[in-house]
Structure formats: structure tokens, C-alpha cells
Amino acid sequence: MGPDLPLIARRAELATLTSAIEATRRGRGEAVLLIGEAGVGKTRLLIETQREAERRGVLILKGRAVESGGAYRPLVEAFARASAPFAQETELAAVRPILARVLPGWISDHDVLAPMADPAAVLAEALILLLRAMSADGAVLLIDDVHWADDDTVSVLNYLADSLDQLPLALIMTARSEPLLPEPLGRLSAAPSIRQLRLSRLQAPEVADALHAQEFPGLAPETLAQLVAAVDGLPLILDEFVRQLRENPANAIDMKHTTLAAAVQKRLRSLPPDARVVLDAMSVLGDADSELLTVITELDDAKLSTAIHHAVSSTLLVSATTPLGVMWRHPLMRDAVRDLLLPLEQQTLARRAADHLVNRTTEPS
């Protein structure tokens, strides 16, 4: 469910996550891994966890793994900006060369990793010292979509989890459970230091209660029954139907669009061509900066900005702390847009991006 809609049914899970936050205030840490299929509400629980941490004034660090992301990508996103003010701290002088290899803004002239050292373990120890310097009273580290994380990132997360008996950190992670957990993530989920929470689909009465709670006047009982059946227990689908009902003053819903793919196509049809071009490109490229999108879409900065605003208004994209300032509302929406492209169209977009990145890398400085 989107953060503007009530949380449905996940009170017990949220209580567990809130307890992990409270533990940091008592000087100890806890690690929790939320596992479930796509669209079952893992990211929503992460958002609620962030809200609970904000209410308590706890330091919050957020990162997200992405498909085909680089080494340590979610850790860089979580620590880069928040740690910048500590780059010159004298108490971190010994680990500054280690952090400088991963975090932008950290500068060191020294090589520190010995040939036989375990880079993931060394980085984890450096992050532990950094966390203590950033907040002696504890912190919350939220890592979304760990199923896409590289092996080294998973190793660092495992090391952090094993260190929580002496580190006031609430480490909250999410991962998809289908079709199978990748082997490194399987080891992470089996770690005794990490509590595993498996999210199941909502029950039909819970979905019906959620729709009733929105108080849509004139929603026929037979339509309500159809919607409950179409949601099939997935909060993401429920979220989309609630949005459609809110957007339609007559509270009428087209039952032809009761799958997420169909709902995404309906939103795409309402967008101007430039916005569709941008979404097509983003569906193939994933995270991208404005320079790359400008080249791929052949839109100037003004048109690109307008197109992104339209995409955000459609709710397919939402604001985020990414290079572009936006991200997909859900990865399944990105998949739905990408699936509408022919393989040749996907290859063309990917080739343009690759050519541009190669040229950008090889240009003389």
C-alpha cells in the first residue's frame, strides 16, 4: 500500500520492527529480514519503520539494491551523504582509506587492504566504527530489495548482523522470496543473528475491510466482491484500485483493468508521448542520470523535466533520493512497462546507453 493509505493487517510485523528500533535505545542491535513475493508489502513496512524511527529521533540510513547494480551499491546510497560530515574525523583516521574506496567524498592517499584481507569484513569493521561516530545512541539501517545485492554487500550485511550484540543498530532488510533465494541471500536468511519475517498475502476479509474503510459511496456490492477477488491478497494491487477509485469522482472502476499490467497500460495511455518515451527508457536502464536519459530519449532538459513531472503525476514514478530524483513506485510497474517493448526496442535502448557510457568513460579529461 502507498504510504498515504492505511496500513493493512501488518500490525504484528510492525511491532517487531518497532521493537528493533527500541532496542537501539537500550544499546543493543537487532536484524530483521522481511521476505515475501513481489507486491506483498515489504517496502511499505520499510516506510512505516522509517516513520517509527523518525518519531523517536533515531538516525536513519536508507539504501536500495537494484538489478545489475555495482558493488556495495545499497551501502553507498545509505552512507554516502549522511557520512560526509565525518570524513575528517580524527577518530576515523585509521579507517578513512577503507571508506575512501567506497564512499564518495572520503579522500585518502594510502592503500590499506592487505593482499590476504577479506574486503567485505574490513569494510564492515570500518562501517561499524563509522556508525559509532555518527550516532553513539544507535541508528536504523534500511536496505530494500536485498535479493538484487551483490555478494560482497550481502557479506557486509551478514557481518553487521553478527556484530549487533555490541552495536546499537536496527538492521532491517527486505527481499523477494520467488522463485528461490539466491545462494548468498539464502545464507543471510539462515543466519541465527537475523530474524526472518515472511509476509503472506492479505486475507479476503482484510481486503474488503480496507476498501470499506476508504468510504467510497456508491460502490456496488458486486463490484466490491470483484475487486476483492481481483486483488488476490496483494497490497500493491489493492493500492492501485484505491488510487483509481480516488481519481474517479463517480467511483466507477473499469473491471477490464484488474491486473497490475492492465492498470499500468491504462496510466500510460493518459500520458503525453514524451513521458512515455522517458518511462520506456527507464524501464530498460533502471537507475539513470539526466545526462544519460537526455541522450537516450533525445529530449532537451526542459522537455525531460516536464516528462518526468507527468510520469510522477501518473504515480508510476515517485520522488526518491536517486540521481534523477525519482524511482518507480514499484519494480513490478517497471517490469510491466518494459514488457510492452519489443525485444528489438529494448536492445536499441540498451545499446544507446552502452555506447554513451563507453564514450563518456573514454573521453579525455
mmCIF file of C-alpha atoms in Angstrom:
data_model
loop_
_atom_site.group_PDB
_atom_site.id
_atom_site.type_symbol
_atom_site.label_atom_id
_atom_site.label_comp_id
_atom_site.label_asym_id
_atom_site.label_seq_id
_atom_site.Cartn_x
_atom_site.Cartn_y
_atom_site.Cartn_z
ATOM 1 C CA MET A 1 0.000 0.000 0.000
ATOM 2 C CA GLY A 2 1.176 3.512 -0.750
ATOM 3 C CA PRO A 3 2.314 5.480 2.316
ATOM 4 C CA ASP A 4 -0.732 7.777 2.055
ATOM 5 C CA LEU A 5 -3.099 4.825 2.591
ATOM 6 C CA PRO A 6 -3.758 2.960 5.873
ATOM 7 C CA LEU A 7 -1.530 0.023 6.728
ATOM 8 C CA ILE A 8 -3.488 -3.209 6.427
ATOM 9 C CA ALA A 9 -3.077 -6.211 8.728
ATOM 10 C CA ARG A 10 0.675 -5.939 9.349
ATOM 11 C CA ARG A 11 0.447 -4.821 12.985
ATOM 12 C CA ALA A 12 2.388 -7.787 14.398
ATOM 13 C CA GLU A 13 5.202 -7.366 11.877
ATOM 14 C CA LEU A 14 5.367 -3.617 12.502
ATOM 15 C CA ALA A 15 5.533 -4.268 16.251
ATOM 16 C CA THR A 16 8.577 -6.490 15.672
ATOM 17 C CA LEU A 17 10.291 -3.794 13.609
ATOM 18 C CA THR A 18 9.439 -1.111 16.167
ATOM 19 C CA SER A 19 10.913 -3.328 18.880
ATOM 20 C CA ALA A 20 14.181 -3.467 16.908
ATOM 21 C CA ILE A 21 14.262 0.340 16.877
ATOM 22 C CA GLU A 22 13.593 0.499 20.625
ATOM 23 C CA ALA A 23 16.435 -1.955 21.214
ATOM 24 C CA THR A 24 18.935 0.551 19.821
ATOM 25 C CA ARG A 25 17.947 2.992 22.540
ATOM 26 C CA ARG A 26 18.941 0.342 25.092
ATOM 27 C CA GLY A 27 22.356 -0.062 23.490
ATOM 28 C CA ARG A 28 21.863 -3.250 21.521
ATOM 29 C CA GLY A 29 21.039 -4.128 17.951
ATOM 30 C CA GLU A 30 18.677 -6.420 16.101
ATOM 31 C CA ALA A 31 18.468 -7.595 12.486
ATOM 32 C CA VAL A 32 15.252 -8.463 10.660
ATOM 33 C CA LEU A 33 14.797 -9.765 7.112
ATOM 34 C CA LEU A 34 11.357 -9.278 5.543
ATOM 35 C CA ILE A 35 10.756 -11.914 2.888
ATOM 36 C CA GLY A 36 7.799 -12.214 0.525
ATOM 37 C CA GLU A 37 6.701 -12.173 -3.078
ATOM 38 C CA ALA A 38 6.708 -9.001 -5.146
ATOM 39 C CA GLY A 39 3.835 -6.676 -4.267
ATOM 40 C CA VAL A 40 3.108 -8.190 -0.863
ATOM 41 C CA GLY A 41 4.001 -5.026 1.067
ATOM 42 C CA LYS A 42 7.666 -5.310 2.096
ATOM 43 C CA THR A 43 8.623 -1.780 1.050
ATOM 44 C CA ARG A 44 5.533 -0.352 2.751
ATOM 45 C CA LEU A 45 6.639 -1.895 6.031
ATOM 46 C CA LEU A 46 10.066 -0.367 5.475
ATOM 47 C CA ILE A 47 8.394 3.043 5.081
ATOM 48 C CA GLU A 48 6.428 2.523 8.295
ATOM 49 C CA THR A 49 9.644 1.509 10.068
ATOM 50 C CA GLN A 50 11.256 4.738 8.907
ATOM 51 C CA ARG A 51 8.312 6.708 10.287
ATOM 52 C CA GLU A 52 8.637 4.981 13.656
ATOM 53 C CA ALA A 53 12.365 5.776 13.732
ATOM 54 C CA GLU A 54 11.677 9.418 12.834
ATOM 55 C CA ARG A 55 9.202 9.703 15.704
ATOM 56 C CA ARG A 56 11.912 8.503 18.075
ATOM 57 C CA GLY A 57 14.637 10.732 16.651
ATOM 58 C CA VAL A 58 16.866 7.824 15.654
ATOM 59 C CA LEU A 59 19.447 8.239 12.872
ATOM 60 C CA ILE A 60 18.070 6.691 9.667
ATOM 61 C CA LEU A 61 20.203 5.342 6.829
ATOM 62 C CA LYS A 62 18.498 4.027 3.685
ATOM 63 C CA GLY A 63 19.805 2.079 0.718
ATOM 64 C CA ARG A 64 18.311 0.014 -2.075
ATOM 65 C CA ALA A 65 19.827 -2.717 -4.187
ATOM 66 C CA VAL A 66 18.962 -2.604 -7.882
ATOM 67 C CA GLU A 67 19.111 -5.169 -10.637
ATOM 68 C CA SER A 68 22.644 -5.290 -12.105
ATOM 69 C CA GLY A 69 23.813 -2.713 -9.556
ATOM 70 C CA GLY A 70 27.504 -2.276 -8.818
ATOM 71 C CA ALA A 71 29.462 -3.452 -5.791
ATOM 72 C CA TYR A 72 28.181 -2.156 -2.443
ATOM 73 C CA ARG A 73 25.520 -0.076 -4.206
ATOM 74 C CA PRO A 74 22.911 -0.065 -1.362
ATOM 75 C CA LEU A 75 25.599 0.673 1.232
ATOM 76 C CA VAL A 76 26.905 3.619 -0.779
ATOM 77 C CA GLU A 77 23.375 5.010 -1.052
ATOM 78 C CA ALA A 78 22.811 4.552 2.673
ATOM 79 C CA PHE A 79 26.076 6.028 3.940
ATOM 80 C CA ALA A 80 27.439 8.449 1.314
ATOM 81 C CA ARG A 81 25.553 11.651 2.144
ATOM 82 C CA ALA A 82 24.978 11.000 5.835
ATOM 83 C CA SER A 83 28.646 10.239 6.480
ATOM 84 C CA ALA A 84 30.098 13.192 4.547
ATOM 85 C CA PRO A 85 30.357 15.482 7.620
ATOM 86 C CA PHE A 86 32.506 12.828 9.351
ATOM 87 C CA ALA A 87 35.074 12.410 6.565
ATOM 88 C CA GLN A 88 37.737 14.339 8.503
ATOM 89 C CA GLU A 89 37.028 12.975 11.989
ATOM 90 C CA THR A 90 40.332 12.129 13.671
ATOM 91 C CA GLU A 91 38.875 9.050 15.356
ATOM 92 C CA LEU A 92 38.171 7.624 11.892
ATOM 93 C CA ALA A 93 41.654 8.285 10.524
ATOM 94 C CA ALA A 94 42.604 4.602 10.616
ATOM 95 C CA VAL A 95 39.605 3.527 8.505
ATOM 96 C CA ARG A 96 39.448 6.584 6.256
ATOM 97 C CA PRO A 97 41.427 4.823 3.475
ATOM 98 C CA ILE A 98 38.975 1.905 3.592
ATOM 99 C CA LEU A 99 35.905 4.116 3.417
ATOM 100 C CA ALA A 100 37.509 6.219 0.684
ATOM 101 C CA ARG A 101 37.409 3.176 -1.594
ATOM 102 C CA VAL A 102 33.631 3.016 -1.350
ATOM 103 C CA LEU A 103 32.163 6.355 -0.268
ATOM 104 C CA PRO A 104 32.407 9.495 -2.414
ATOM 105 C CA GLY A 105 33.866 12.481 -0.599
ATOM 106 C CA TRP A 106 36.238 10.405 1.502
ATOM 107 C CA ILE A 107 39.812 11.044 0.397
ATOM 108 C CA SER A 108 42.940 9.092 1.233
ATOM 109 C CA ASP A 109 46.348 8.687 -0.352
ATOM 110 C CA HIS A 110 47.035 5.342 1.278
ATOM 111 C CA ASP A 111 46.386 1.765 0.236
ATOM 112 C CA VAL A 112 45.294 -0.299 3.201
ATOM 113 C CA LEU A 113 43.869 -3.642 2.172
ATOM 114 C CA ALA A 114 46.465 -6.343 2.590
ATOM 115 C CA PRO A 115 46.576 -8.984 -0.163
ATOM 116 C CA MET A 116 45.018 -11.639 2.090
ATOM 117 C CA ALA A 117 42.433 -9.379 3.727
ATOM 118 C CA ASP A 118 38.710 -10.035 3.310
ATOM 119 C CA PRO A 119 37.446 -6.757 1.751
ATOM 120 C CA ALA A 120 33.862 -7.282 2.957
ATOM 121 C CA ALA A 121 34.947 -7.914 6.552
ATOM 122 C CA VAL A 122 37.346 -4.959 6.507
ATOM 123 C CA LEU A 123 34.630 -2.662 5.142
ATOM 124 C CA ALA A 124 32.116 -3.937 7.709
ATOM 125 C CA GLU A 125 34.505 -3.129 10.565
ATOM 126 C CA ALA A 126 35.058 0.342 9.098
ATOM 127 C CA LEU A 127 31.293 0.904 8.869
ATOM 128 C CA ILE A 128 30.878 -0.180 12.488
ATOM 129 C CA LEU A 129 33.347 2.488 13.592
ATOM 130 C CA LEU A 130 31.622 5.000 11.315
ATOM 131 C CA LEU A 131 28.213 4.163 12.775
ATOM 132 C CA ARG A 132 29.508 4.712 16.306
ATOM 133 C CA ALA A 133 30.921 8.082 15.292
ATOM 134 C CA MET A 134 27.727 9.127 13.509
ATOM 135 C CA SER A 135 25.389 8.205 16.345
ATOM 136 C CA ALA A 136 26.513 6.757 19.643
ATOM 137 C CA ASP A 137 22.845 6.338 20.609
ATOM 138 C CA GLY A 138 22.093 3.965 17.751
ATOM 139 C CA ALA A 139 20.823 4.003 14.186
ATOM 140 C CA VAL A 140 18.415 2.303 11.811
ATOM 141 C CA LEU A 141 19.787 0.881 8.556
ATOM 142 C CA LEU A 142 17.072 0.113 5.990
ATOM 143 C CA ILE A 143 18.108 -1.943 2.947
ATOM 144 C CA ASP A 144 15.430 -2.647 0.331
ATOM 145 C CA ASP A 145 15.492 -5.358 -2.360
ATOM 146 C CA VAL A 146 18.462 -7.303 -0.966
ATOM 147 C CA HIS A 147 17.738 -10.079 -3.489
ATOM 148 C CA TRP A 148 19.497 -7.846 -6.063
ATOM 149 C CA ALA A 149 22.512 -7.061 -3.870
ATOM 150 C CA ASP A 150 25.980 -8.219 -4.904
ATOM 151 C CA ASP A 151 27.704 -10.968 -2.913
ATOM 152 C CA ASP A 152 30.072 -8.545 -1.154
ATOM 153 C CA THR A 153 27.182 -6.380 0.065
ATOM 154 C CA VAL A 154 25.434 -9.462 1.446
ATOM 155 C CA SER A 155 28.677 -10.437 3.201
ATOM 156 C CA VAL A 156 28.919 -6.979 4.803
ATOM 157 C CA LEU A 157 25.277 -7.159 5.953
ATOM 158 C CA ASN A 158 25.885 -10.610 7.415
ATOM 159 C CA TYR A 159 28.947 -9.320 9.268
ATOM 160 C CA LEU A 160 26.996 -6.361 10.648
ATOM 161 C CA ALA A 161 24.211 -8.671 11.800
ATOM 162 C CA ASP A 162 26.725 -10.876 13.628
ATOM 163 C CA SER A 163 28.096 -7.766 15.405
ATOM 164 C CA LEU A 164 24.799 -6.486 16.784
ATOM 165 C CA ASP A 165 25.391 -7.797 20.294
ATOM 166 C CA GLN A 166 27.791 -4.845 20.681
ATOM 167 C CA LEU A 167 26.334 -2.411 18.140
ATOM 168 C CA PRO A 168 23.085 -0.420 18.671
ATOM 169 C CA LEU A 169 21.828 -0.830 15.108
ATOM 170 C CA ALA A 170 18.407 -1.864 13.833
ATOM 171 C CA LEU A 171 19.241 -3.581 10.536
ATOM 172 C CA ILE A 172 16.008 -4.016 8.548
ATOM 173 C CA MET A 173 16.176 -5.664 5.127
ATOM 174 C CA THR A 174 13.676 -6.802 2.501
ATOM 175 C CA ALA A 175 13.967 -9.478 -0.169
ATOM 176 C CA ARG A 176 11.747 -11.247 -2.671
ATOM 177 C CA SER A 177 11.126 -14.903 -1.981
ATOM 178 C CA GLU A 178 10.435 -16.060 -5.528
ATOM 179 C CA PRO A 179 11.322 -18.144 -7.319
ATOM 180 C CA LEU A 180 14.215 -19.052 -4.996
ATOM 181 C CA LEU A 181 16.522 -17.021 -2.797
ATOM 182 C CA PRO A 182 19.973 -16.560 -4.383
ATOM 183 C CA GLU A 183 22.601 -18.578 -2.538
ATOM 184 C CA PRO A 184 24.262 -15.624 -0.713
ATOM 185 C CA LEU A 185 20.843 -14.359 0.384
ATOM 186 C CA GLY A 186 19.915 -17.871 1.457
ATOM 187 C CA ARG A 187 22.896 -17.821 3.818
ATOM 188 C CA LEU A 188 21.820 -14.418 5.072
ATOM 189 C CA SER A 189 18.278 -15.590 5.788
ATOM 190 C CA ALA A 190 19.610 -18.634 7.627
ATOM 191 C CA ALA A 191 21.938 -16.631 9.880
ATOM 192 C CA PRO A 192 20.960 -17.102 13.546
ATOM 193 C CA SER A 193 21.612 -13.399 14.205
ATOM 194 C CA ILE A 194 18.866 -12.372 11.743
ATOM 195 C CA ARG A 195 15.172 -12.708 12.485
ATOM 196 C CA GLN A 196 13.175 -13.706 9.433
ATOM 197 C CA LEU A 197 9.642 -12.408 8.850
ATOM 198 C CA ARG A 198 7.751 -13.963 5.948
ATOM 199 C CA LEU A 199 4.889 -11.873 4.614
ATOM 200 C CA SER A 200 1.874 -13.718 3.245
ATOM 201 C CA ARG A 201 -0.924 -12.290 1.140
ATOM 202 C CA LEU A 202 -3.815 -10.479 2.795
ATOM 203 C CA GLN A 203 -6.947 -12.427 3.566
ATOM 204 C CA ALA A 204 -10.109 -11.582 1.590
ATOM 205 C CA PRO A 205 -11.892 -10.065 4.640
ATOM 206 C CA GLU A 206 -8.888 -7.801 5.247
ATOM 207 C CA VAL A 207 -9.017 -6.564 1.650
ATOM 208 C CA ALA A 208 -12.775 -5.977 1.911
ATOM 209 C CA ASP A 209 -12.331 -4.084 5.188
ATOM 210 C CA ALA A 210 -9.628 -1.925 3.609
ATOM 211 C CA LEU A 211 -11.930 -0.978 0.733
ATOM 212 C CA HIS A 212 -14.832 -0.316 3.111
ATOM 213 C CA ALA A 213 -12.574 1.919 5.228
ATOM 214 C CA GLN A 214 -12.000 4.205 2.248
ATOM 215 C CA GLU A 215 -15.739 5.012 2.263
ATOM 216 C CA PHE A 216 -16.358 5.084 -1.475
ATOM 217 C CA PRO A 217 -20.058 5.977 -1.782
ATOM 218 C CA GLY A 218 -21.932 4.119 -4.459
ATOM 219 C CA LEU A 219 -19.519 1.205 -4.670
ATOM 220 C CA ALA A 220 -21.839 -1.666 -5.569
ATOM 221 C CA PRO A 221 -21.532 -4.876 -3.502
ATOM 222 C CA GLU A 222 -20.917 -6.919 -6.632
ATOM 223 C CA THR A 223 -18.115 -4.546 -7.677
ATOM 224 C CA LEU A 224 -16.603 -4.791 -4.201
ATOM 225 C CA ALA A 225 -16.653 -8.588 -4.444
ATOM 226 C CA GLN A 226 -14.991 -8.438 -7.860
ATOM 227 C CA LEU A 227 -12.307 -6.111 -6.556
ATOM 228 C CA VAL A 228 -11.549 -8.345 -3.577
ATOM 229 C CA ALA A 229 -11.171 -11.303 -5.914
ATOM 230 C CA ALA A 230 -9.001 -9.326 -8.346
ATOM 231 C CA VAL A 231 -6.689 -8.056 -5.580
ATOM 232 C CA ASP A 232 -5.932 -11.685 -4.694
ATOM 233 C CA GLY A 233 -4.373 -10.609 -1.413
ATOM 234 C CA LEU A 234 -1.621 -8.396 -2.878
ATOM 235 C CA PRO A 235 -1.402 -4.952 -1.231
ATOM 236 C CA LEU A 236 0.137 -3.444 -4.379
ATOM 237 C CA ILE A 237 -2.965 -4.323 -6.433
ATOM 238 C CA LEU A 238 -5.204 -3.040 -3.640
ATOM 239 C CA ASP A 239 -3.198 0.198 -3.610
ATOM 240 C CA GLU A 240 -3.749 0.636 -7.351
ATOM 241 C CA PHE A 241 -7.520 0.082 -7.118
ATOM 242 C CA VAL A 242 -7.848 2.575 -4.265
ATOM 243 C CA ARG A 243 -5.943 5.132 -6.326
ATOM 244 C CA GLN A 244 -8.219 4.531 -9.328
ATOM 245 C CA LEU A 245 -11.323 4.940 -7.192
ATOM 246 C CA ARG A 246 -9.998 8.160 -5.680
ATOM 247 C CA GLU A 247 -9.163 9.543 -9.109
ATOM 248 C CA ASN A 248 -12.650 8.835 -10.445
ATOM 249 C CA PRO A 249 -15.272 11.101 -8.823
ATOM 250 C CA ALA A 250 -18.037 8.695 -9.800
ATOM 251 C CA ASN A 251 -16.245 5.855 -8.019
ATOM 252 C CA ALA A 252 -16.535 3.757 -11.136
ATOM 253 C CA ILE A 253 -13.764 1.344 -11.942
ATOM 254 C CA ASP A 254 -13.087 -0.394 -15.212
ATOM 255 C CA MET A 255 -13.018 -4.082 -14.362
ATOM 256 C CA LYS A 256 -11.008 -4.669 -17.523
ATOM 257 C CA HIS A 257 -8.039 -3.217 -15.649
ATOM 258 C CA THR A 258 -7.982 -5.523 -12.653
ATOM 259 C CA THR A 259 -4.431 -6.745 -13.218
ATOM 260 C CA LEU A 260 -1.404 -4.602 -12.491
ATOM 261 C CA ALA A 261 -0.209 -4.830 -16.097
ATOM 262 C CA ALA A 262 -3.573 -3.599 -17.385
ATOM 263 C CA ALA A 263 -3.676 -0.812 -14.808
ATOM 264 C CA VAL A 264 -0.195 0.317 -15.848
ATOM 265 C CA GLN A 265 -1.235 0.341 -19.509
ATOM 266 C CA LYS A 266 -4.250 2.468 -18.605
ATOM 267 C CA ARG A 267 -1.977 5.020 -16.913
ATOM 268 C CA LEU A 268 0.423 5.004 -19.839
ATOM 269 C CA ARG A 269 -2.391 5.853 -22.268
ATOM 270 C CA SER A 270 -3.120 9.055 -20.324
ATOM 271 C CA LEU A 271 0.466 10.317 -20.630
ATOM 272 C CA PRO A 272 1.911 12.618 -23.320
ATOM 273 C CA PRO A 273 4.355 10.979 -25.772
ATOM 274 C CA ASP A 274 7.487 12.430 -24.164
ATOM 275 C CA ALA A 275 6.603 10.931 -20.785
ATOM 276 C CA ARG A 276 6.061 7.542 -22.401
ATOM 277 C CA VAL A 277 9.467 7.808 -24.086
ATOM 278 C CA VAL A 278 11.118 8.530 -20.737
ATOM 279 C CA LEU A 279 9.338 5.666 -18.984
ATOM 280 C CA ASP A 280 10.277 3.246 -21.768
ATOM 281 C CA ALA A 281 13.918 4.253 -21.389
ATOM 282 C CA MET A 282 13.830 3.999 -17.583
ATOM 283 C CA SER A 283 12.194 0.572 -17.777
ATOM 284 C CA VAL A 284 15.244 -0.718 -19.631
ATOM 285 C CA LEU A 285 18.007 1.338 -17.999
ATOM 286 C CA GLY A 286 16.865 1.256 -14.373
ATOM 287 C CA ASP A 287 18.554 3.990 -12.345
ATOM 288 C CA ALA A 288 19.868 6.666 -14.727
ATOM 289 C CA ASP A 289 21.011 10.260 -14.508
ATOM 290 C CA SER A 290 19.572 13.131 -16.507
ATOM 291 C CA GLU A 291 22.535 13.218 -18.897
ATOM 292 C CA LEU A 292 22.037 9.592 -19.891
ATOM 293 C CA LEU A 293 18.270 9.997 -20.287
ATOM 294 C CA THR A 294 18.734 13.131 -22.378
ATOM 295 C CA VAL A 295 20.954 11.204 -24.772
ATOM 296 C CA ILE A 296 18.755 8.103 -24.941
ATOM 297 C CA THR A 297 15.428 9.917 -25.320
ATOM 298 C CA GLU A 298 16.779 12.819 -27.423
ATOM 299 C CA LEU A 299 14.778 15.233 -25.248
ATOM 300 C CA ASP A 300 16.302 18.507 -24.086
ATOM 301 C CA ASP A 301 16.459 19.302 -20.370
ATOM 302 C CA ALA A 302 13.177 21.233 -20.324
ATOM 303 C CA LYS A 303 11.220 18.511 -22.119
ATOM 304 C CA LEU A 304 12.840 15.810 -19.998
ATOM 305 C CA SER A 305 11.882 17.623 -16.789
ATOM 306 C CA THR A 306 8.291 18.087 -17.971
ATOM 307 C CA ALA A 307 8.049 14.442 -18.996
ATOM 308 C CA ILE A 308 9.277 13.278 -15.579
ATOM 309 C CA HIS A 309 6.724 15.513 -13.852
ATOM 310 C CA HIS A 310 3.966 13.887 -15.919
ATOM 311 C CA ALA A 311 5.275 10.426 -15.006
ATOM 312 C CA VAL A 312 5.244 11.327 -11.313
ATOM 313 C CA SER A 313 1.699 12.695 -11.633
ATOM 314 C CA SER A 314 0.663 9.355 -13.104
ATOM 315 C CA THR A 315 2.005 7.699 -9.885
ATOM 316 C CA LEU A 316 4.139 5.304 -11.940
ATOM 317 C CA LEU A 317 7.158 7.205 -10.597
ATOM 318 C CA VAL A 318 7.623 8.680 -7.137
ATOM 319 C CA SER A 319 10.160 11.104 -5.684
ATOM 320 C CA ALA A 320 13.329 9.488 -4.346
ATOM 321 C CA THR A 321 16.945 10.196 -3.429
ATOM 322 C CA THR A 322 18.324 8.925 -6.738
ATOM 323 C CA PRO A 323 20.493 10.751 -9.295
ATOM 324 C CA LEU A 324 17.309 11.567 -11.208
ATOM 325 C CA GLY A 325 15.244 12.388 -8.111
ATOM 326 C CA VAL A 326 12.615 9.752 -8.903
ATOM 327 C CA MET A 327 12.152 5.996 -8.916
ATOM 328 C CA TRP A 328 9.453 3.507 -9.920
ATOM 329 C CA ARG A 329 6.586 3.273 -7.462
ATOM 330 C CA HIS A 330 7.203 -0.471 -7.534
ATOM 331 C CA PRO A 331 9.604 -2.686 -9.520
ATOM 332 C CA LEU A 332 6.616 -4.612 -10.891
ATOM 333 C CA MET A 333 5.456 -1.412 -12.603
ATOM 334 C CA ARG A 334 8.826 -1.081 -14.273
ATOM 335 C CA ASP A 335 8.506 -4.708 -15.409
ATOM 336 C CA ALA A 336 5.029 -4.031 -16.806
ATOM 337 C CA VAL A 337 6.293 -1.090 -18.887
ATOM 338 C CA ARG A 338 9.348 -2.977 -20.103
ATOM 339 C CA ASP A 339 7.234 -5.967 -21.109
ATOM 340 C CA LEU A 340 5.316 -3.725 -23.519
ATOM 341 C CA LEU A 341 8.504 -3.108 -25.517
ATOM 342 C CA LEU A 342 9.617 -5.456 -28.277
ATOM 343 C CA PRO A 343 12.982 -7.187 -27.676
ATOM 344 C CA LEU A 344 14.478 -5.122 -30.514
ATOM 345 C CA GLU A 345 13.274 -1.894 -28.832
ATOM 346 C CA GLN A 346 14.838 -2.957 -25.539
ATOM 347 C CA GLN A 347 18.105 -3.833 -27.281
ATOM 348 C CA THR A 348 18.190 -0.481 -29.093
ATOM 349 C CA LEU A 349 17.748 1.483 -25.864
ATOM 350 C CA ALA A 350 20.360 -0.619 -24.069
ATOM 351 C CA ARG A 351 22.817 -0.221 -26.959
ATOM 352 C CA ARG A 352 22.420 3.569 -27.000
ATOM 353 C CA ALA A 353 23.075 3.692 -23.268
ATOM 354 C CA ALA A 354 26.112 1.433 -23.540
ATOM 355 C CA ASP A 355 27.586 3.461 -26.394
ATOM 356 C CA HIS A 356 27.127 6.707 -24.489
ATOM 357 C CA LEU A 357 28.659 5.312 -21.291
ATOM 358 C CA VAL A 358 31.662 3.952 -23.189
ATOM 359 C CA ASN A 359 32.186 7.317 -24.888
ATOM 360 C CA ARG A 360 31.797 9.137 -21.567
ATOM 361 C CA THR A 361 34.359 6.858 -19.927
ATOM 362 C CA THR A 362 36.925 7.125 -22.705
ATOM 363 C CA GLU A 363 36.688 10.893 -23.276
ATOM 364 C CA PRO A 364 39.980 12.601 -22.348
ATOM 365 C CA SER A 365 39.781 14.649 -19.160
#
